[in-house]
Amino acid sequence: MKGCFKLPVNIPISNPYTTSIMDINFLNKSKQDLLNHHIYPILHNKVKSFIVTANPEIVMRAREDQAYKEAITRADYIIPDGAGIIVASRLLKTPIIERVPGFDLMNDLIAYAEIHSLSCYMLGAKEEVNSKMIGKLKEKHPNLTIAGNHHGYFDMDDRFIVNSVKNAQADLVFVALGFPRQENWITKHYHEFDKGLFMGVGGCFDVLAGEVKRAPDSWIKLNLEWLYRLLKQPFRWKRILKAIEFIIRIQLKRY
């Protein structure tokens, strides 16, 4: 366990069920197992924690950027978010049993927060997207407590943002700054917070706000969400190239 706190008795925040891919230890459990036996107990006992939802692009960035690698490996859980991670685990003959999309995990946590009277802080995206997203959340989850929110256009050392999150005392802090910025921001300031589950969620606020449409379920089930996003957002082609390089390196064992 890498967090800076003493664990309450019987809180299973450390997890032996991992699969190593390019020296990154991915959780190898189902989403429901993760939630029921790890995250929900952590939230219930108000244990501070850090979740990274990693895809091939994040793994490649960690391979090329030692500081970023150190940032993400400080997380309590690294979640296999990306079909390429599942493919790589099978090629390495250490198969991960289930992809855990960050968007789905975030939605489950928001629903849980509403039911159990937990609060959320929503940090990131453009100001208008953040505001629209908050409005959509209130429509879907009328009893959800939003402890605070702020757009993602700020300096990494902006004390107003850090103090805003600290003063909110939120149970869950969703950080939508895109990688590597969101993970770097969390690890840079993590020691300053007394509580909260911190999770980088990339472009999820855009989806929640309705600015970006998520792939249909049929595409998701076939692990083709990446292709759908590429077709809808052709400017992402450079990111797809990194994913392709990732698979080639796995096949050739050039880590």
CSV table of C-alpha atoms in Angstrom, one decimal:
chain,number,residue,atom,x,y,z
A,1,MET,CA,0.0,0.0,0.0
A,2,LYS,CA,1.5,3.3,-1.1
A,3,GLY,CA,-0.9,5.9,0.4
A,4,CYS,CA,0.2,8.1,3.2
A,5,PHE,CA,-2.1,6.9,5.9
A,6,LYS,CA,-2.7,4.1,8.4
A,7,LEU,CA,-5.2,1.6,7.2
A,8,PRO,CA,-8.2,0.7,9.3
A,9,VAL,CA,-8.5,-3.0,10.2
A,10,ASN,CA,-9.8,-5.3,7.4
A,11,ILE,CA,-9.8,-2.7,4.6
A,12,PRO,CA,-8.6,-4.6,1.5
A,13,ILE,CA,-7.0,-1.7,-0.3
A,14,SER,CA,-3.9,-3.7,-1.4
A,15,ASN,CA,-4.5,-6.3,-4.1
A,16,PRO,CA,-2.4,-9.3,-4.9
A,17,TYR,CA,-4.4,-10.1,-8.1
A,18,THR,CA,-2.4,-8.2,-10.7
A,19,THR,CA,-1.0,-8.7,-14.1
A,20,SER,CA,2.2,-7.0,-15.1
A,21,ILE,CA,2.3,-5.3,-18.6
A,22,MET,CA,5.4,-3.3,-19.4
A,23,ASP,CA,6.2,-3.1,-15.7
A,24,ILE,CA,2.7,-1.7,-14.9
A,25,ASN,CA,0.7,-3.8,-12.5
A,26,PHE,CA,-2.9,-4.0,-13.7
A,27,LEU,CA,-5.8,-5.1,-11.5
A,28,ASN,CA,-6.9,-8.6,-12.6
A,29,LYS,CA,-10.4,-8.8,-11.2
A,30,SER,CA,-13.9,-8.1,-12.4
A,31,LYS,CA,-15.4,-4.6,-12.0
A,32,GLN,CA,-18.0,-5.9,-9.6
A,33,ASP,CA,-15.3,-7.6,-7.5
A,34,LEU,CA,-13.3,-4.4,-7.4
A,35,LEU,CA,-16.3,-2.4,-6.3
A,36,ASN,CA,-17.8,-4.8,-3.8
A,37,HIS,CA,-14.6,-6.0,-2.1
A,38,HIS,CA,-12.3,-3.0,-2.5
A,39,ILE,CA,-13.8,0.4,-3.4
A,40,TYR,CA,-17.0,0.3,-1.5
A,41,PRO,CA,-15.3,-0.7,1.7
A,42,ILE,CA,-12.7,2.0,1.2
A,43,LEU,CA,-15.5,4.6,0.7
A,44,HIS,CA,-17.4,3.4,3.6
A,45,ASN,CA,-14.4,3.7,5.9
A,46,LYS,CA,-13.3,7.0,4.3
A,47,VAL,CA,-9.8,5.7,3.4
A,48,LYS,CA,-7.9,7.9,1.0
A,49,SER,CA,-7.1,6.2,-2.3
A,50,PHE,CA,-6.0,6.7,-5.9
A,51,ILE,CA,-7.2,4.9,-9.0
A,52,VAL,CA,-5.6,5.1,-12.5
A,53,THR,CA,-7.6,3.9,-15.5
A,54,ALA,CA,-4.9,2.9,-17.9
A,55,ASN,CA,-5.0,2.2,-21.6
A,56,PRO,CA,-2.1,1.4,-24.0
A,57,GLU,CA,-1.3,5.1,-24.6
A,58,ILE,CA,-0.8,5.6,-20.8
A,59,VAL,CA,1.5,2.5,-20.6
A,60,MET,CA,3.5,3.8,-23.6
A,61,ARG,CA,3.8,7.3,-21.9
A,62,ALA,CA,5.0,5.6,-18.7
A,63,ARG,CA,7.6,3.7,-20.7
A,64,GLU,CA,8.9,6.9,-22.2
A,65,ASP,CA,8.5,9.2,-19.2
A,66,GLN,CA,10.0,7.9,-15.9
A,67,ALA,CA,8.4,10.7,-13.9
A,68,TYR,CA,5.0,9.8,-15.2
A,69,LYS,CA,5.6,6.1,-14.6
A,70,GLU,CA,6.5,6.9,-10.9
A,71,ALA,CA,3.3,8.9,-10.7
A,72,ILE,CA,0.9,6.2,-11.9
A,73,THR,CA,2.6,3.4,-10.0
A,74,ARG,CA,1.9,5.2,-6.8
A,75,ALA,CA,-1.8,4.5,-7.4
A,76,ASP,CA,-3.6,1.9,-5.2
A,77,TYR,CA,-5.3,0.4,-8.3
A,78,ILE,CA,-4.4,0.5,-11.9
A,79,ILE,CA,-7.5,-0.5,-13.9
A,80,PRO,CA,-7.3,-2.1,-17.4
A,81,ASP,CA,-9.3,0.5,-19.4
A,82,GLY,CA,-8.6,-0.3,-23.0
A,83,ALA,CA,-9.1,-3.3,-25.3
A,84,GLY,CA,-5.3,-3.2,-26.1
A,85,ILE,CA,-4.5,-4.0,-22.5
A,86,ILE,CA,-6.7,-7.1,-22.6
A,87,VAL,CA,-5.1,-8.2,-25.9
A,88,ALA,CA,-1.6,-7.6,-24.5
A,89,SER,CA,-2.4,-9.7,-21.4
A,90,ARG,CA,-3.5,-12.6,-23.6
A,91,LEU,CA,-0.4,-12.3,-25.8
A,92,LEU,CA,1.7,-12.5,-22.6
A,93,LYS,CA,-0.2,-15.5,-21.5
A,94,THR,CA,-1.3,-13.8,-18.3
A,95,PRO,CA,-4.9,-12.9,-19.4
A,96,ILE,CA,-6.8,-10.2,-17.6
A,97,ILE,CA,-10.3,-11.5,-17.0
A,98,GLU,CA,-12.2,-8.3,-17.7
A,99,ARG,CA,-11.8,-4.8,-19.2
A,100,VAL,CA,-12.9,-2.2,-16.7
A,101,PRO,CA,-13.9,1.0,-18.6
A,102,GLY,CA,-13.2,4.1,-16.6
A,103,PHE,CA,-16.5,5.7,-17.7
A,104,ASP,CA,-18.5,2.7,-16.4
A,105,LEU,CA,-16.6,2.7,-13.1
A,106,MET,CA,-17.1,6.4,-12.7
A,107,ASN,CA,-20.9,6.0,-13.3
A,108,ASP,CA,-21.1,3.1,-10.8
A,109,LEU,CA,-19.3,5.3,-8.2
A,110,ILE,CA,-21.6,8.3,-8.8
A,111,ALA,CA,-24.7,6.1,-8.4
A,112,TYR,CA,-23.2,4.6,-5.2
A,113,ALA,CA,-22.5,8.1,-3.9
A,114,GLU,CA,-26.1,9.2,-4.4
A,115,ILE,CA,-27.5,6.2,-2.6
A,116,HIS,CA,-25.0,6.4,0.3
A,117,SER,CA,-25.0,10.2,0.7
A,118,LEU,CA,-21.4,10.6,-0.4
A,119,SER,CA,-20.2,13.8,-2.0
A,120,CYS,CA,-18.3,14.3,-5.3
A,121,TYR,CA,-15.9,17.0,-6.6
A,122,MET,CA,-15.8,17.3,-10.4
A,123,LEU,CA,-12.5,18.9,-11.6
A,124,GLY,CA,-11.7,19.3,-15.3
A,125,ALA,CA,-12.9,19.9,-18.9
A,126,LYS,CA,-13.9,23.3,-20.3
A,127,GLU,CA,-15.9,25.6,-18.1
A,128,GLU,CA,-19.1,25.3,-20.2
A,129,VAL,CA,-18.7,21.5,-20.4
A,130,ASN,CA,-18.2,21.2,-16.7
A,131,SER,CA,-21.3,23.3,-16.0
A,132,LYS,CA,-23.4,21.4,-18.5
A,133,MET,CA,-22.2,18.1,-17.0
A,134,ILE,CA,-23.1,19.1,-13.5
A,135,GLY,CA,-26.6,20.0,-14.8
A,136,LYS,CA,-26.9,16.6,-16.5
A,137,LEU,CA,-25.8,14.8,-13.3
A,138,LYS,CA,-28.4,16.6,-11.2
A,139,GLU,CA,-31.1,15.6,-13.6
A,140,LYS,CA,-30.0,11.9,-13.5
A,141,HIS,CA,-29.0,11.8,-9.8
A,142,PRO,CA,-31.2,14.4,-8.0
A,143,ASN,CA,-30.0,13.4,-4.6
A,144,LEU,CA,-26.3,13.4,-5.5
A,145,THR,CA,-24.2,15.9,-3.4
A,146,ILE,CA,-21.8,17.9,-5.6
A,147,ALA,CA,-19.3,19.3,-3.1
A,148,GLY,CA,-17.6,21.4,-5.7
A,149,ASN,CA,-16.6,21.7,-9.3
A,150,HIS,CA,-14.1,23.6,-11.4
A,151,HIS,CA,-13.0,23.7,-15.1
A,152,GLY,CA,-9.6,22.2,-16.0
A,153,TYR,CA,-7.8,25.3,-17.3
A,154,PHE,CA,-5.5,26.1,-14.4
A,155,ASP,CA,-1.8,25.9,-13.5
A,156,MET,CA,-0.6,22.7,-11.9
A,157,ASP,CA,0.5,24.7,-8.8
A,158,ASP,CA,-2.7,26.8,-8.5
A,159,ARG,CA,-3.3,27.0,-4.8
A,160,PHE,CA,-6.9,28.1,-5.3
A,161,ILE,CA,-7.7,24.8,-6.9
A,162,VAL,CA,-5.9,22.7,-4.3
A,163,ASN,CA,-7.6,24.6,-1.5
A,164,SER,CA,-11.0,24.3,-3.2
A,165,VAL,CA,-10.7,20.6,-3.3
A,166,LYS,CA,-9.4,20.4,0.2
A,167,ASN,CA,-12.2,22.6,1.7
A,168,ALA,CA,-14.9,20.6,-0.2
A,169,GLN,CA,-13.9,17.5,1.8
A,170,ALA,CA,-15.5,15.4,-1.0
A,171,ASP,CA,-15.6,11.6,-0.7
A,172,LEU,CA,-14.9,11.2,-4.4
A,173,VAL,CA,-12.7,13.5,-6.6
A,174,PHE,CA,-13.0,12.9,-10.3
A,175,VAL,CA,-10.2,14.6,-12.3
A,176,ALA,CA,-10.8,15.1,-16.0
A,177,LEU,CA,-7.6,16.8,-17.2
A,178,GLY,CA,-6.5,14.1,-19.7
A,179,PHE,CA,-3.3,12.1,-19.2
A,180,PRO,CA,-0.6,12.7,-18.1
A,181,ARG,CA,-1.8,15.9,-16.5
A,182,GLN,CA,-4.6,14.4,-14.3
A,183,GLU,CA,-2.3,11.7,-12.8
A,184,ASN,CA,0.5,14.2,-12.3
A,185,TRP,CA,-1.9,16.7,-10.6
A,186,ILE,CA,-3.2,14.0,-8.3
A,187,THR,CA,0.2,12.7,-7.2
A,188,LYS,CA,1.6,16.2,-6.9
A,189,HIS,CA,-1.0,17.2,-4.3
A,190,TYR,CA,-2.2,13.8,-3.0
A,191,HIS,CA,-0.3,14.2,0.3
A,192,GLU,CA,-2.2,17.4,1.1
A,193,PHE,CA,-5.6,15.7,1.3
A,194,ASP,CA,-7.0,14.0,4.3
A,195,LYS,CA,-9.7,12.0,2.5
A,196,GLY,CA,-11.2,11.2,-0.8
A,197,LEU,CA,-11.0,8.6,-3.6
A,198,PHE,CA,-9.1,10.3,-6.5
A,199,MET,CA,-9.6,9.1,-10.0
A,200,GLY,CA,-8.4,10.4,-13.4
A,201,VAL,CA,-11.3,10.2,-15.9
A,202,GLY,CA,-10.0,11.7,-19.1
A,203,GLY,CA,-12.8,12.8,-21.4
A,204,CYS,CA,-15.6,11.4,-19.3
A,205,PHE,CA,-17.1,14.8,-18.5
A,206,ASP,CA,-17.5,15.5,-22.2
A,207,VAL,CA,-19.5,12.3,-22.5
A,208,LEU,CA,-21.6,13.0,-19.4
A,209,ALA,CA,-22.3,16.5,-20.7
A,210,GLY,CA,-23.5,15.1,-24.0
A,211,GLU,CA,-20.7,16.8,-26.0
A,212,VAL,CA,-19.2,13.5,-27.1
A,213,LYS,CA,-21.3,10.4,-27.9
A,214,ARG,CA,-20.1,7.1,-26.5
A,215,ALA,CA,-19.9,4.1,-28.7
A,216,PRO,CA,-23.0,1.9,-28.9
A,217,ASP,CA,-23.1,-1.1,-26.6
A,218,SER,CA,-22.5,-3.5,-29.5
A,219,TRP,CA,-19.2,-1.8,-30.3
A,220,ILE,CA,-18.2,-1.8,-26.7
A,221,LYS,CA,-18.9,-5.5,-26.3
A,222,LEU,CA,-16.7,-6.3,-29.3
A,223,ASN,CA,-13.9,-4.1,-27.8
A,224,LEU,CA,-14.2,-1.7,-30.7
A,225,GLU,CA,-14.9,1.4,-28.7
A,226,TRP,CA,-11.5,2.8,-29.8
A,227,LEU,CA,-12.5,2.4,-33.5
A,228,TYR,CA,-15.8,4.2,-33.0
A,229,ARG,CA,-14.0,7.1,-31.3
A,230,LEU,CA,-11.5,7.2,-34.1
A,231,LEU,CA,-14.2,7.3,-36.7
A,232,LYS,CA,-16.0,10.1,-34.8
A,233,GLN,CA,-12.8,12.0,-33.9
A,234,PRO,CA,-10.2,11.4,-36.7
A,235,PHE,CA,-7.8,13.8,-35.0
A,236,ARG,CA,-7.1,11.0,-32.5
A,237,TRP,CA,-5.1,9.0,-35.1
A,238,LYS,CA,-1.8,9.8,-33.5
A,239,ARG,CA,-3.0,8.2,-30.3
A,240,ILE,CA,-4.1,5.1,-32.2
A,241,LEU,CA,-0.5,4.8,-33.6
A,242,LYS,CA,0.8,4.6,-30.0
A,243,ALA,CA,-1.7,1.8,-29.3
A,244,ILE,CA,-0.5,-0.1,-32.4
A,245,GLU,CA,3.2,0.4,-31.3
A,246,PHE,CA,2.2,-0.9,-27.9
A,247,ILE,CA,0.9,-4.2,-29.3
A,248,ILE,CA,3.8,-4.6,-31.7
A,249,ARG,CA,6.3,-4.2,-28.8
A,250,ILE,CA,4.3,-6.8,-26.8
A,251,GLN,CA,4.4,-9.2,-29.7
A,252,LEU,CA,8.1,-8.7,-30.2
A,253,LYS,CA,8.9,-8.6,-26.5
A,254,ARG,CA,10.6,-5.2,-26.8
A,255,TYR,CA,9.4,-3.5,-23.6
